[in-house]
Amino acid sequence: MELLDWKNLPFGYMKTDYNIRCQFKNNEWGSLEVSSSEYLNVHIAATGLHYGQEVFEGLKAYRGRDGKIRLFRCRDNAQRMIDSGVYLQMAVPPVEMFEEAVVKAVKLNEHFVPPYESGATLYVRPLLFGSGAQVGVKPAKEYLFVVFVTPVGPYFKTGFKPVDVMITRDSDRAAPLGTGNIKVGGNYAASLSAAAEAQRLGYSTCLYLDAKEKKYIDECGPANFFGIKNNTYITPASHSILPSITNKSLMALAEDLGIKVERRPVEVTELETFEEAGECGTAAVITPVGKIFDPQNNRIYDYGSEAGPVSTRLYSLLRAIQYGDAEDTHGWVSFVE
Ligand code: PLP
Ligand code: COI
């Protein structure tokens, strides 16, 4: 393989050598199959195509200073895919099958795992969808579980430099009692026009408010939101927010560092009281937020052009654990051997 320009990789798709597939048919899962094709042969009436019976996950493999490849909280991704699929009435892969497929996909593409300190990682994308045919609106009887990998650079080109975001008031990514709390493709389809509008106006992404009252902060397009004030890490609680594994980890690390943690409804008006703000997620890691624009009153909340001290401490500790440079006291890391 040609040597990749690891330091300049975009967050995008690149062909790797192999992917893993597994079919659910006749009420049972088959065995994991290795494929070198980037394509699937899909039934024209598959429910994943017509009725959005589709869920996915995202996690990363990290190469440490010791050369070993680590996965971060893979089991939590497995459980979240189960939660997402169960809500959409799908057959779901057991946790062990999910873990085995992820490890296999990473192992088979080992030479695509970027070197330590390159700033790039191997992104792992597990995907599950209804592959069986239906025309009435009902769950499929057959499902396909796929895991592919692709080496990626930072989600936001700036990396650990602040990005500007725009509050979205004229569309919602998820309904109050809808699917915002699970990782279904439809949430992302629903977010595309607001994201395009934010980007057209020069913002990296949008910040969604609660769909019912537009009074509380929900989350960003591809990541959870947090604010910092008075040595406290504050992150919104809402049914419409995806329970981010990164955010859960940051809450635990904040406590380890003696930073207080509050997970509760956060009113838009509270934005003016934060000393720091950030987005967090597998792809975003921690991406500090520089400015938040509220189009309702043309207001700009400004958190500065550099990452704040608390965000920086949390970022450094999270990265150190993911790469094996700090002790994994919570038991979050597993190895691909
Ligand atoms: N929120 C949304 C809408 C996301 O797509 C993601 C990415 O998975 C996150 C938050 C962050 O979740 P995690 O930290 O589990 O990657
Ligand atoms: C992730 O952080 O893994 C995501 O899935 C976010 C986005 C790429 C959809």
Tab-separated table of C-alpha atoms and ligand atoms in Angstrom:
chain	number	residue	atom	x	y	z
A	1	MET	CA	0.000	0.000	0.000
A	2	GLU	CA	1.149	3.549	-0.709
A	3	LEU	CA	1.989	5.499	2.387
A	4	LEU	CA	-0.954	7.755	3.204
A	5	ASP	CA	-0.561	11.430	4.047
A	6	TRP	CA	-1.807	10.745	7.583
A	7	LYS	CA	-1.497	14.333	8.812
A	8	ASN	CA	-3.771	15.716	6.091
A	9	LEU	CA	-6.533	13.126	6.000
A	10	PRO	CA	-10.051	14.555	5.762
A	11	PHE	CA	-12.982	13.113	7.731
A	12	GLY	CA	-14.169	11.178	4.714
A	13	TYR	CA	-14.491	7.780	3.131
A	14	MET	CA	-11.498	5.948	1.768
A	15	LYS	CA	-11.515	2.400	0.454
A	16	THR	CA	-9.855	-0.116	2.748
A	17	ASP	CA	-9.202	-3.794	2.122
A	18	TYR	CA	-12.038	-5.609	3.847
A	19	ASN	CA	-15.399	-5.189	5.532
A	20	ILE	CA	-17.548	-7.538	7.596
A	21	ARG	CA	-21.115	-8.551	6.863
A	22	CYS	CA	-23.655	-10.676	8.647
A	23	GLN	CA	-27.193	-11.539	7.641
A	24	PHE	CA	-30.245	-12.116	9.823
A	25	LYS	CA	-32.557	-14.543	8.048
A	26	ASN	CA	-35.078	-17.222	9.111
A	27	ASN	CA	-35.026	-15.756	12.621
A	28	GLU	CA	-31.309	-16.153	13.191
A	29	TRP	CA	-28.000	-14.476	12.591
A	30	GLY	CA	-25.609	-16.166	10.193
A	31	SER	CA	-21.853	-16.115	10.586
A	32	LEU	CA	-19.598	-13.098	10.069
A	33	GLU	CA	-18.418	-12.882	6.478
A	34	VAL	CA	-15.386	-11.040	5.167
A	35	SER	CA	-15.799	-9.089	1.936
A	36	SER	CA	-13.458	-6.985	-0.155
A	37	SER	CA	-16.296	-5.357	-2.096
A	38	GLU	CA	-17.492	-1.859	-1.255
A	39	TYR	CA	-20.962	-2.655	-2.547
A	40	LEU	CA	-24.045	-4.424	-1.247
A	41	ASN	CA	-26.646	-6.161	-3.362
A	42	VAL	CA	-29.871	-4.802	-1.868
A	43	HIS	CA	-33.500	-5.766	-2.523
A	44	ILE	CA	-35.484	-2.962	-4.183
A	45	ALA	CA	-38.164	-3.206	-1.472
A	46	ALA	CA	-35.777	-3.337	1.504
A	47	THR	CA	-37.272	-1.482	4.506
A	48	GLY	CA	-33.927	0.225	5.094
A	49	LEU	CA	-34.410	2.032	1.784
A	50	HIS	CA	-38.102	2.869	2.092
A	51	TYR	CA	-39.043	3.241	5.714
A	52	GLY	CA	-35.799	4.274	7.345
A	53	GLN	CA	-35.256	1.010	9.199
A	54	GLU	CA	-31.572	1.859	9.535
A	55	VAL	CA	-29.277	2.519	12.486
A	56	PHE	CA	-25.525	3.002	12.726
A	57	GLU	CA	-22.640	3.542	15.099
A	58	GLY	CA	-19.297	5.301	15.070
A	59	LEU	CA	-16.167	4.501	17.055
A	60	LYS	CA	-12.445	4.740	16.530
A	61	ALA	CA	-9.328	2.570	16.704
A	62	TYR	CA	-6.210	4.292	18.033
A	63	ARG	CA	-2.596	3.243	17.618
A	64	GLY	CA	-0.609	3.874	20.786
A	65	ARG	CA	3.025	4.803	21.312
A	66	ASP	CA	3.561	1.072	21.961
A	67	GLY	CA	2.186	0.238	18.505
A	68	LYS	CA	-0.855	-1.519	20.001
A	69	ILE	CA	-4.321	-0.812	18.614
A	70	ARG	CA	-6.954	0.242	21.125
A	71	LEU	CA	-10.736	0.559	20.898
A	72	PHE	CA	-12.582	2.963	23.170
A	73	ARG	CA	-15.779	1.747	24.892
A	74	CYS	CA	-16.766	-0.528	22.001
A	75	ARG	CA	-19.258	-2.347	24.223
A	76	ASP	CA	-21.154	0.910	24.774
A	77	ASN	CA	-21.505	1.347	21.012
A	78	ALA	CA	-22.811	-2.222	20.787
A	79	GLN	CA	-25.407	-1.508	23.447
A	80	ARG	CA	-26.453	1.755	21.799
A	81	MET	CA	-26.922	0.001	18.454
A	82	ILE	CA	-29.133	-2.523	20.240
A	83	ASP	CA	-31.159	0.297	21.838
A	84	SER	CA	-31.529	2.028	18.451
A	85	GLY	CA	-32.500	-1.144	16.603
A	86	VAL	CA	-34.966	-2.347	19.233
A	87	TYR	CA	-36.866	0.951	18.995
A	88	LEU	CA	-37.113	0.526	15.219
A	89	GLN	CA	-38.377	-3.067	15.689
A	90	MET	CA	-35.260	-4.573	14.142
A	91	ALA	CA	-33.322	-7.749	14.792
A	92	VAL	CA	-30.131	-6.614	16.513
A	93	PRO	CA	-26.655	-8.151	16.724
A	94	PRO	CA	-25.758	-9.404	20.215
A	95	VAL	CA	-23.017	-7.392	21.973
A	96	GLU	CA	-20.440	-10.160	21.458
A	97	MET	CA	-21.141	-10.357	17.736
A	98	PHE	CA	-20.824	-6.590	17.408
A	99	GLU	CA	-17.484	-6.635	19.258
A	100	GLU	CA	-16.172	-9.546	17.242
A	101	ALA	CA	-17.116	-7.865	13.947
A	102	VAL	CA	-15.433	-4.592	14.958
A	103	VAL	CA	-12.228	-6.310	16.056
A	104	LYS	CA	-12.163	-8.369	12.871
A	105	ALA	CA	-12.708	-5.330	10.627
A	106	VAL	CA	-9.903	-3.404	12.348
A	107	LYS	CA	-7.528	-6.356	12.423
A	108	LEU	CA	-8.002	-7.131	8.720
A	109	ASN	CA	-7.264	-3.494	7.868
A	110	GLU	CA	-4.474	-3.100	10.405
A	111	HIS	CA	-2.187	-1.176	8.063
A	112	PHE	CA	-4.852	1.523	7.723
A	113	VAL	CA	-4.660	2.327	11.450
A	114	PRO	CA	-2.779	5.649	11.419
A	115	PRO	CA	0.501	5.962	13.315
A	116	TYR	CA	0.671	7.353	16.829
A	117	GLU	CA	0.719	11.167	16.925
A	118	SER	CA	-0.343	11.549	13.287
A	119	GLY	CA	-3.608	13.149	14.418
A	120	ALA	CA	-5.540	10.583	12.379
A	121	THR	CA	-7.477	7.515	13.550
A	122	LEU	CA	-9.269	4.564	12.019
A	123	TYR	CA	-13.002	5.319	12.072
A	124	VAL	CA	-15.192	2.250	12.474
A	125	ARG	CA	-18.722	2.408	11.090
A	126	PRO	CA	-21.107	-0.406	12.101
A	127	LEU	CA	-24.382	-0.295	10.173
A	128	LEU	CA	-27.643	-2.245	10.528
A	129	PHE	CA	-30.651	-2.055	8.233
A	130	GLY	CA	-33.782	-3.873	7.168
A	131	SER	CA	-32.780	-5.797	4.043
A	132	GLY	CA	-35.976	-7.820	3.673
A	133	ALA	CA	-38.767	-6.701	1.346
A	134	GLN	CA	-41.981	-5.073	2.611
A	135	VAL	CA	-44.363	-2.682	0.949
A	136	GLY	CA	-46.693	-2.141	3.903
A	137	VAL	CA	-45.145	-0.103	6.711
A	138	LYS	CA	-43.881	-2.891	8.929
A	139	PRO	CA	-40.555	-4.281	10.072
A	140	ALA	CA	-38.482	-6.402	7.713
A	141	LYS	CA	-37.940	-10.083	8.434
A	142	GLU	CA	-34.335	-9.900	7.221
A	143	TYR	CA	-31.488	-7.614	8.309
A	144	LEU	CA	-27.936	-6.905	7.299
A	145	PHE	CA	-25.230	-5.921	9.781
A	146	VAL	CA	-22.112	-4.406	8.199
A	147	VAL	CA	-18.874	-3.031	9.655
A	148	PHE	CA	-16.492	-1.013	7.524
A	149	VAL	CA	-13.502	1.095	8.494
A	150	THR	CA	-11.842	4.135	6.996
A	151	PRO	CA	-8.882	6.234	8.165
A	152	VAL	CA	-9.925	9.782	9.090
A	153	GLY	CA	-8.533	13.120	10.171
A	154	PRO	CA	-10.408	15.537	12.467
A	155	TYR	CA	-14.156	16.024	11.851
A	156	PHE	CA	-13.761	19.784	11.978
A	157	LYS	CA	-10.785	20.902	9.895
A	158	THR	CA	-9.606	23.158	12.700
A	159	GLY	CA	-8.973	20.151	15.005
A	160	PHE	CA	-8.657	21.420	18.587
A	161	LYS	CA	-9.320	25.028	17.553
A	162	PRO	CA	-12.670	26.696	18.189
A	163	VAL	CA	-15.428	26.506	15.579
A	164	ASP	CA	-18.417	28.831	15.277
A	165	VAL	CA	-21.928	27.425	15.405
A	166	MET	CA	-25.382	28.785	14.683
A	167	ILE	CA	-28.554	28.173	16.668
A	168	THR	CA	-31.257	26.598	14.509
A	169	ARG	CA	-34.768	27.824	15.198
A	170	ASP	CA	-36.690	26.962	12.045
A	171	SER	CA	-36.225	23.205	11.903
A	172	ASP	CA	-35.741	20.252	14.244
A	173	ARG	CA	-33.632	17.132	13.891
A	174	ALA	CA	-35.931	15.121	16.144
A	175	ALA	CA	-39.389	15.415	17.707
A	176	PRO	CA	-39.803	15.721	21.503
A	177	LEU	CA	-40.790	12.058	21.846
A	178	GLY	CA	-39.138	10.964	18.594
A	179	THR	CA	-35.835	9.340	17.739
A	180	GLY	CA	-33.298	11.950	18.880
A	181	ASN	CA	-32.040	9.657	21.633
A	182	ILE	CA	-31.067	6.840	19.250
A	183	LYS	CA	-28.691	6.734	16.319
A	184	VAL	CA	-30.968	6.360	13.303
A	185	GLY	CA	-30.145	7.626	9.814
A	186	GLY	CA	-33.390	9.628	9.657
A	187	ASN	CA	-32.129	12.060	12.324
A	188	TYR	CA	-29.219	12.946	10.083
A	189	ALA	CA	-31.404	13.297	6.979
A	190	ALA	CA	-33.572	15.688	8.982
A	191	SER	CA	-30.509	17.734	9.953
A	192	LEU	CA	-29.075	18.249	6.472
A	193	SER	CA	-30.988	21.367	5.424
A	194	ALA	CA	-30.319	23.221	8.702
A	195	ALA	CA	-26.627	22.264	8.487
A	196	ALA	CA	-26.483	23.494	4.887
A	197	GLU	CA	-28.041	26.816	5.922
A	198	ALA	CA	-25.577	27.195	8.835
A	199	GLN	CA	-22.660	26.434	6.511
A	200	ARG	CA	-23.960	28.841	3.880
A	201	LEU	CA	-23.808	31.557	6.541
A	202	GLY	CA	-20.249	30.591	7.490
A	203	TYR	CA	-20.884	28.382	10.537
A	204	SER	CA	-19.427	24.923	10.936
A	205	THR	CA	-22.633	23.348	12.183
A	206	CYS	CA	-25.908	24.109	13.926
A	207	LEU	CA	-26.948	23.984	17.534
A	208	TYR	CA	-30.432	22.530	17.966
A	209	LEU	CA	-32.895	23.658	20.600
A	210	ASP	CA	-35.618	21.555	22.190
A	211	ALA	CA	-38.301	20.972	19.561
A	212	LYS	CA	-41.249	21.803	21.826
A	213	GLU	CA	-40.450	25.222	23.275
A	214	LYS	CA	-37.182	26.326	21.645
A	215	LYS	CA	-36.143	27.288	25.154
A	216	TYR	CA	-33.442	24.747	25.963
A	217	ILE	CA	-30.214	23.662	24.259
A	218	ASP	CA	-30.316	20.139	22.799
A	219	GLU	CA	-27.114	19.354	20.896
A	220	CYS	CA	-25.087	20.098	17.788
A	221	GLY	CA	-25.599	18.351	14.425
A	222	PRO	CA	-22.958	15.648	14.925
A	223	ALA	CA	-22.028	16.032	18.629
A	224	ASN	CA	-23.260	16.788	22.154
A	225	PHE	CA	-22.856	20.247	23.683
A	226	PHE	CA	-21.302	21.341	26.974
A	227	GLY	CA	-20.580	24.601	28.742
A	228	ILE	CA	-18.131	25.351	31.527
A	229	LYS	CA	-18.544	27.842	34.345
A	230	ASN	CA	-17.406	28.041	37.971
A	231	ASN	CA	-15.327	24.888	37.616
A	232	THR	CA	-18.496	23.025	36.557
A	233	TYR	CA	-19.083	20.923	33.426
A	234	ILE	CA	-22.678	21.493	32.344
A	235	THR	CA	-24.350	19.438	29.623
A	236	PRO	CA	-28.012	19.393	28.570
A	237	ALA	CA	-30.396	16.619	29.589
A	238	SER	CA	-33.160	16.007	27.026
A	239	HIS	CA	-34.971	13.054	25.480
A	240	SER	CA	-33.981	14.300	22.023
A	241	ILE	CA	-30.214	14.172	22.556
A	242	LEU	CA	-28.095	11.218	21.500
A	243	PRO	CA	-26.500	9.758	24.665
A	244	SER	CA	-22.904	10.426	23.627
A	245	ILE	CA	-20.299	7.967	24.866
A	246	THR	CA	-17.688	10.724	24.684
A	247	ASN	CA	-19.858	13.023	26.812
A	248	LYS	CA	-20.422	10.242	29.372
A	249	SER	CA	-16.645	9.748	29.497
A	250	LEU	CA	-15.974	13.476	29.893
A	251	MET	CA	-18.439	13.655	32.785
A	252	ALA	CA	-16.563	10.849	34.542
A	253	LEU	CA	-13.152	12.404	33.803
A	254	ALA	CA	-14.346	15.818	34.984
A	255	GLU	CA	-15.262	14.261	38.320
A	256	ASP	CA	-11.853	12.561	38.472
A	257	LEU	CA	-10.276	16.003	37.984
A	258	GLY	CA	-12.350	17.612	40.741
A	259	ILE	CA	-14.617	19.452	38.295
A	260	LYS	CA	-18.296	19.433	39.225
A	261	VAL	CA	-20.720	17.922	36.735
A	262	GLU	CA	-24.306	18.948	36.015
A	263	ARG	CA	-26.500	17.183	33.463
A	264	ARG	CA	-29.758	19.101	33.351
A	265	PRO	CA	-31.926	21.255	31.071
A	266	VAL	CA	-29.876	24.241	29.898
A	267	GLU	CA	-31.803	27.346	28.845
A	268	VAL	CA	-30.534	29.300	25.839
A	269	THR	CA	-30.194	32.354	28.100
A	270	GLU	CA	-27.605	30.477	30.155
A	271	LEU	CA	-25.190	30.631	27.198
A	272	GLU	CA	-24.143	34.109	28.263
A	273	THR	CA	-22.910	32.790	31.606
A	274	PHE	CA	-20.517	30.137	30.241
A	275	GLU	CA	-16.767	30.701	30.336
A	276	GLU	CA	-16.128	27.941	27.773
A	277	ALA	CA	-18.298	25.951	25.390
A	278	GLY	CA	-17.618	22.852	23.343
A	279	GLU	CA	-18.924	20.014	21.220
A	280	CYS	CA	-18.038	16.437	22.023
A	281	GLY	CA	-18.340	13.139	20.198
A	282	THR	CA	-16.325	10.339	18.629
A	283	ALA	CA	-15.769	12.290	15.421
A	284	ALA	CA	-15.578	15.737	17.060
A	285	VAL	CA	-13.579	14.489	20.132
A	286	ILE	CA	-13.751	17.846	21.954
A	287	THR	CA	-14.127	20.691	19.518
A	288	PRO	CA	-14.167	23.997	21.356
A	289	VAL	CA	-16.884	26.446	20.346
A	290	GLY	CA	-15.685	29.986	19.639
A	291	LYS	CA	-18.887	31.848	18.821
A	292	ILE	CA	-22.544	30.920	18.941
A	293	PHE	CA	-24.846	32.976	16.721
A	294	ASP	CA	-28.530	33.257	17.599
A	295	PRO	CA	-30.419	34.506	14.517
A	296	GLN	CA	-33.513	35.356	16.573
A	297	ASN	CA	-31.941	38.457	18.075
A	298	ASN	CA	-28.687	38.604	16.082
A	299	ARG	CA	-26.870	37.858	19.312
A	300	ILE	CA	-23.365	36.404	19.373
A	301	TYR	CA	-22.005	34.571	22.400
A	302	ASP	CA	-18.223	34.688	22.235
A	303	TYR	CA	-15.998	32.191	24.084
A	304	GLY	CA	-12.729	33.311	22.521
A	305	SER	CA	-10.462	32.129	19.741
A	306	GLU	CA	-8.515	29.581	21.806
A	307	ALA	CA	-9.678	26.505	23.701
A	308	GLY	CA	-10.350	27.237	27.386
A	309	PRO	CA	-8.384	25.650	30.243
A	310	VAL	CA	-11.028	23.160	31.398
A	311	SER	CA	-11.773	21.941	27.854
A	312	THR	CA	-8.038	21.576	27.293
A	313	ARG	CA	-7.525	19.495	30.445
A	314	LEU	CA	-10.436	17.226	29.555
A	315	TYR	CA	-9.294	16.868	25.948
A	316	SER	CA	-5.752	15.960	26.964
A	317	LEU	CA	-6.869	13.361	29.489
A	318	LEU	CA	-9.420	11.760	27.155
A	319	ARG	CA	-6.867	11.522	24.331
A	320	ALA	CA	-4.222	10.160	26.686
A	321	ILE	CA	-6.541	7.334	27.751
A	322	GLN	CA	-7.617	6.564	24.176
A	323	TYR	CA	-3.979	6.310	23.036
A	324	GLY	CA	-2.771	4.442	26.121
A	325	ASP	CA	-0.680	7.326	27.488
A	326	ALA	CA	-2.721	7.580	30.702
A	327	GLU	CA	-3.955	4.795	32.927
A	328	ASP	CA	-7.349	3.435	31.904
A	329	THR	CA	-8.809	3.567	35.409
A	330	HIS	CA	-12.410	3.134	34.188
A	331	GLY	CA	-11.736	0.026	32.074
A	332	TRP	CA	-12.823	1.706	28.823
A	333	VAL	CA	-10.083	0.456	26.518
A	334	SER	CA	-9.888	-2.920	24.757
A	335	PHE	CA	-7.143	-4.161	22.453
A	336	VAL	CA	-7.206	-5.446	18.893
A	337	GLU	CA	-4.716	-8.300	18.964
B	1	PLP	N1	-24.737	13.516	18.944
B	1	PLP	C1	-24.933	13.129	17.675
B	1	PLP	C2	-26.141	13.613	16.968
B	1	PLP	C3	-23.999	12.269	17.062
B	1	PLP	O1	-24.168	11.892	15.799
B	1	PLP	C4	-22.881	11.828	17.782
B	1	PLP	C5	-21.940	10.882	17.196
B	1	PLP	O2	-22.018	9.719	17.360
B	1	PLP	C6	-22.726	12.268	19.099
B	1	PLP	C7	-23.664	13.110	19.644
B	1	PLP	C8	-21.567	11.822	19.912
B	1	PLP	O3	-21.735	10.528	20.382
B	1	PLP	P1	-20.468	9.631	20.718
B	1	PLP	O4	-19.679	10.386	21.727
B	1	PLP	O5	-21.044	8.381	21.278
B	1	PLP	O6	-19.747	9.454	19.446
B	2	COI	C1	-19.549	10.070	15.346
B	2	COI	O1	-19.114	10.934	16.097
B	2	COI	O2	-19.114	8.924	15.322
B	2	COI	C2	-20.658	10.319	14.461
B	2	COI	O3	-21.306	9.412	14.105
B	2	COI	C3	-20.912	11.717	14.074
B	2	COI	C4	-21.159	11.911	12.605
B	2	COI	C5	-19.987	11.538	11.757
B	2	COI	C6	-22.434	11.313	12.173
